[in-house]
């Protein structure tokens, strides 16, 4: 199964510099041993812990497939290692970063990701990410590809994420995402008079004119994307309507909600990238009002408020809900948005 087909809201694999790859044929005499121990013996320039990091990040492959840390050698495997630059070599390290753990058992953990925390190491953010925090709080996740992260949120999007603590849980969660049975509901504040209900079914791909943006696209590399939205409340701010909407994801593409809502003329309030049809002057007034009331929100007003799934071990349907950040609530109060309109999603 392809990891990039189900991991949300992050741009993968950009501008990662690499050293010359390493190619090894494992002698038959190593049959029955773990791959990390074998490579530690065969590659004298790198420590076993370094090799384990590489296995975790999926850059050690045989026959085009990434090898897991517990892989048992058969002998005569042709191994390729795409040795990355030093920053990525050290990306998969545990770091003592505080986490708000909503739920945890032997199979999964539910995390409330705050605004400003990057989920996964990437160019420009090789450390201090959610992944580094997960490896510290849940060391068992070091044996799961990508530390058990099976879906994501943008850096400035807050809310609930599920982490798989073992391969069985990961496979079960991946299957739910692929079958679109996992429930994910978001609160979003958008410009304009949003329709009461709407389903947006438009493929998403990289914006050909802006490397950091995604866009509605019919290119062959684009992926199916579907978002259902419902308007919860509307207010008027300086003669411009602002709507609070609920979005439900059926797919999980990079920046999906932000791209889809902008495409129908309702860009997210405070979004620094997707700003088509933003009323510039009124937007500036709103930013000034936020500053005057000490409301500090670095990015888009988007919050993953509800997460529902089938528990991988008990097979029971379970769900978790979480309030938006206090800064979001303060902005809602400033604008006069009904508290009941968003609390119905998180109570």
XYZ file of C-alpha atoms in Angstrom:
347
model
C 0.000 0.000 0.000
C 1.239 3.506 -0.773
C 1.800 5.700 2.300
C 1.304 8.888 0.301
C -2.149 7.718 -0.721
C -3.505 8.076 2.769
C -1.356 10.535 4.707
C -3.051 13.938 4.946
C -2.107 17.510 4.485
C 1.630 17.554 3.933
C 3.793 17.921 0.882
C 6.124 14.960 0.644
C 9.624 14.499 -0.711
C 10.571 17.977 -1.875
C 14.160 19.107 -2.308
C 15.715 16.348 -0.195
C 19.422 16.315 -1.044
C 21.011 12.889 -1.177
C 24.509 11.463 -1.073
C 25.454 8.697 -3.520
C 23.317 5.599 -2.771
C 24.802 2.497 -1.188
C 24.278 -0.888 -2.862
C 24.886 -4.145 -1.006
C 24.279 -7.844 -1.725
C 23.849 -9.647 1.597
C 25.934 -12.835 1.846
C 23.982 -16.056 2.534
C 25.954 -16.524 5.763
C 23.781 -13.810 7.391
C 20.543 -15.754 6.843
C 18.170 -15.588 9.833
C 19.601 -12.396 11.339
C 17.840 -9.045 11.691
C 18.522 -6.595 8.902
C 19.749 -3.797 11.211
C 22.354 -6.087 12.786
C 23.491 -7.353 9.379
C 23.865 -3.889 7.871
C 25.656 -2.735 11.014
C 28.249 -5.411 10.323
C 28.502 -4.687 6.601
C 28.536 -0.882 6.683
C 31.337 0.222 8.953
C 30.845 3.955 8.373
C 27.423 4.103 10.053
C 26.222 3.061 13.512
C 23.471 0.517 14.078
C 21.240 3.225 15.549
C 21.712 5.257 12.365
C 20.765 2.239 10.268
C 17.668 1.717 12.415
C 16.661 5.345 11.739
C 17.054 4.746 8.016
C 14.939 1.591 8.211
C 12.298 3.564 10.074
C 12.257 6.280 7.415
C 11.921 3.768 4.568
C 15.123 4.573 2.658
C 16.572 1.052 2.903
C 14.939 -1.062 0.207
C 15.119 -4.441 -1.477
C 13.409 -5.122 -4.807
C 11.789 -1.693 -4.576
C 10.158 -2.351 -1.180
C 11.124 -0.596 2.055
C 12.453 -2.986 4.702
C 11.087 -2.848 8.233
C 13.438 -2.802 11.248
C 12.472 -6.378 12.195
C 13.059 -7.810 8.715
C 14.851 -11.181 8.855
C 17.526 -11.705 6.244
C 17.158 -14.581 3.772
C 20.489 -14.084 2.047
C 21.417 -12.729 -1.382
C 19.073 -9.733 -1.045
C 20.109 -6.776 -3.146
C 19.886 -3.779 -0.820
C 19.826 -0.129 -1.851
C 20.197 2.725 0.650
C 19.381 6.245 -0.552
C 21.634 7.972 1.962
C 20.090 11.382 2.718
C 21.843 14.518 3.829
C 22.730 14.861 7.515
C 19.568 16.719 8.620
C 17.291 13.903 7.498
C 19.625 11.278 8.945
C 18.841 12.626 12.406
C 15.168 13.444 11.809
C 13.779 10.295 13.428
C 14.976 11.075 16.946
C 12.799 11.195 20.098
C 12.460 14.693 21.556
C 10.891 15.663 24.871
C 8.117 17.818 23.445
C 4.876 18.145 25.477
C 1.876 16.370 23.975
C -1.799 16.617 24.894
C -2.693 12.927 24.951
C -6.473 12.536 24.780
C -6.450 8.714 24.864
C -3.850 5.967 24.898
C -3.823 2.160 25.097
C -1.620 -0.596 23.702
C -2.875 -0.119 20.139
C -3.426 3.578 19.502
C -2.985 7.053 20.896
C -5.230 10.049 20.214
C -3.312 13.326 20.207
C -4.567 16.914 20.219
C -2.077 18.651 17.931
C -1.685 22.351 18.715
C -1.390 25.150 16.186
C 2.228 25.636 15.125
C 3.450 22.037 15.486
C 4.675 20.352 12.301
C 3.562 16.712 12.115
C 6.414 15.071 10.221
C 10.065 15.994 9.555
C 10.561 17.572 6.152
C 12.657 20.182 4.419
C 12.984 23.146 6.790
C 11.649 21.174 9.783
C 13.892 18.192 10.479
C 13.259 18.336 14.228
C 10.817 19.494 16.909
C 7.896 17.802 15.132
C 4.973 15.706 16.331
C 6.833 12.614 15.136
C 9.804 13.429 17.364
C 7.415 13.920 20.291
C 5.619 10.632 19.573
C 8.923 8.724 19.608
C 9.652 10.201 23.052
C 6.257 9.554 24.622
C 5.643 6.208 22.890
C 8.985 4.454 22.209
C 7.124 1.442 20.811
C 6.208 3.578 17.801
C 9.831 3.406 16.657
C 9.003 -0.054 15.259
C 6.109 1.273 13.159
C 6.715 3.014 9.798
C 6.632 6.800 10.205
C 6.214 6.349 13.957
C 2.609 5.245 13.470
C 1.454 8.489 11.864
C -1.282 7.560 9.395
C -2.888 10.947 8.759
C -1.819 14.528 9.236
C -2.764 18.133 9.808
C -1.129 21.267 8.478
C 1.260 23.065 10.811
C -1.295 25.755 11.701
C -4.297 23.414 11.818
C -5.168 22.160 15.293
C -7.068 19.105 16.380
C -7.220 15.347 16.718
C -4.847 12.786 15.231
C -4.633 9.029 15.766
C -1.263 7.283 16.141
C -0.788 3.537 15.576
C 1.437 1.853 18.157
C 1.999 -1.381 16.268
C 1.816 -2.758 12.744
C -1.558 -4.447 13.290
C -3.104 -1.159 14.395
C -1.442 0.711 11.557
C -2.762 -1.696 8.931
C -6.266 -1.487 10.396
C -6.252 2.323 10.447
C -4.837 2.534 6.936
C -7.604 0.249 5.731
C -10.233 2.491 7.326
C -8.747 5.555 5.646
C -8.639 3.792 2.303
C -12.228 2.596 2.711
C -13.234 6.089 3.933
C -14.864 4.757 7.062
C -12.856 6.906 9.474
C -14.857 9.971 10.515
C -13.064 13.326 10.482
C -14.946 16.561 11.096
C -13.446 20.044 11.031
C -14.501 23.540 12.030
C -13.532 26.215 9.500
C -14.121 29.960 9.414
C -14.480 31.239 5.855
C -15.126 34.440 3.968
C -18.489 34.883 2.273
C -22.011 33.511 2.560
C -21.437 29.771 2.457
C -24.198 27.460 1.175
C -26.189 25.558 3.788
C -24.797 22.267 2.497
C -22.498 21.335 -0.353
C -20.362 18.443 -1.553
C -17.150 19.379 -3.332
C -15.837 16.602 -5.565
C -12.784 17.954 -7.376
C -9.346 16.345 -7.878
C -6.355 18.023 -6.285
C -2.786 18.239 -7.544
C 0.203 20.492 -7.222
C -0.245 24.057 -8.442
C 1.962 24.323 -11.547
C 2.683 27.994 -10.807
C 3.409 27.797 -7.052
C 5.567 25.006 -5.591
C 4.078 25.271 -2.101
C 0.425 25.295 -3.162
C -2.080 22.699 -4.254
C -4.920 23.357 -6.675
C -7.958 21.879 -8.387
C -6.347 19.993 -11.249
C -7.239 17.494 -13.960
C -3.640 16.377 -14.482
C -2.917 12.659 -14.425
C -0.910 13.093 -11.220
C -3.881 14.679 -9.416
C -5.866 12.632 -6.905
C -9.554 12.269 -6.231
C -10.716 14.547 -3.423
C -14.141 14.890 -1.827
C -15.285 17.228 0.955
C -18.764 17.644 2.415
C -19.561 20.926 4.111
C -22.404 22.387 6.173
C -22.893 25.986 7.270
C -23.261 26.348 11.038
C -23.486 30.106 11.512
C -23.092 33.382 9.628
C -22.285 36.879 10.813
C -21.627 40.203 9.116
C -18.336 41.938 9.739
C -17.987 45.420 8.209
C -20.608 44.613 5.568
C -18.909 41.328 4.648
C -20.389 37.934 5.555
C -18.197 35.429 7.411
C -19.405 31.826 7.780
C -18.579 29.112 10.269
C -18.749 25.761 8.503
C -18.283 22.104 9.321
C -16.276 20.031 6.832
C -16.211 16.248 6.632
C -13.402 14.574 4.750
C -14.010 11.535 2.595
C -10.456 11.691 1.270
C -7.321 13.166 2.781
C -5.352 15.152 0.236
C -2.770 17.810 0.907
C -4.503 21.091 1.922
C -7.824 19.550 0.829
C -10.245 21.713 2.834
C -8.314 24.898 2.112
C -8.181 24.216 -1.631
C -11.772 23.032 -1.949
C -13.309 25.937 -0.037
C -11.227 28.498 -1.901
C -12.323 26.902 -5.191
C -15.984 27.698 -4.431
C -15.207 31.265 -3.396
C -14.898 30.781 0.368
C -11.231 30.963 1.373
C -10.448 30.352 5.023
C -10.123 33.382 7.267
C -6.468 34.159 8.068
C -5.096 31.632 5.542
C -1.641 32.896 4.516
C -1.523 30.980 1.204
C -5.000 30.403 -0.253
C -6.307 33.963 -0.543
C -8.309 34.058 -3.755
C -11.409 36.242 -3.300
C -10.339 37.425 0.153
C -11.724 40.960 0.739
C -8.311 42.530 1.247
C -9.317 45.754 2.979
C -11.792 44.087 5.331
C -9.263 41.347 5.989
C -6.815 44.028 7.113
C -9.451 45.482 9.450
C -10.022 42.037 10.948
C -6.297 41.463 11.494
C -6.086 44.842 13.229
C -9.046 43.965 15.461
C -7.423 40.637 16.341
C -4.190 42.395 17.236
C -6.042 44.982 19.328
C -7.746 42.207 21.313
C -4.485 40.222 21.665
C -5.827 37.324 19.574
C -2.777 35.676 18.071
C -3.508 33.112 15.351
C -0.663 32.462 12.902
C -2.630 30.730 10.162
C -5.969 29.512 8.863
C -8.940 29.071 11.198
C -9.251 25.307 10.820
C -9.679 22.778 13.638
C -10.083 18.977 13.543
C -12.824 18.738 16.145
C -13.993 15.132 15.863
C -12.307 11.830 15.076
C -14.209 8.550 14.890
C -12.898 5.094 14.004
C -13.162 1.369 14.570
C -10.711 0.454 17.339
C -8.125 -1.939 15.854
C -8.201 -4.286 18.863
C -11.720 -4.137 20.337
C -13.368 -3.544 16.922
C -15.762 -1.129 18.647
C -16.731 2.167 17.029
C -15.219 4.939 19.153
C -14.917 8.699 18.779
C -13.258 11.687 20.413
C -14.108 15.387 20.323
C -12.082 18.437 21.305
C -12.746 22.170 21.668
C -10.966 24.545 19.287
C -7.985 26.514 20.640
C -8.788 29.371 23.002
C -7.604 31.913 20.416
C -10.202 30.553 17.967
C -12.912 30.795 20.622
C -11.854 34.368 21.392
C -12.139 35.255 17.701
C -15.595 33.656 17.497
C -16.704 35.781 20.462
C -15.228 38.921 18.905
C -17.180 38.289 15.714
C -20.397 37.370 17.498
C -20.488 33.758 16.316
C -22.899 31.677 18.360
C -21.145 29.414 20.864
C -23.881 26.818 20.409
C -23.110 26.599 16.686
C -19.678 25.083 17.227
C -20.211 23.405 20.589
C -22.683 21.003 19.009
C -19.698 19.500 17.195
C -17.533 19.016 20.261
C -19.951 18.134 23.040
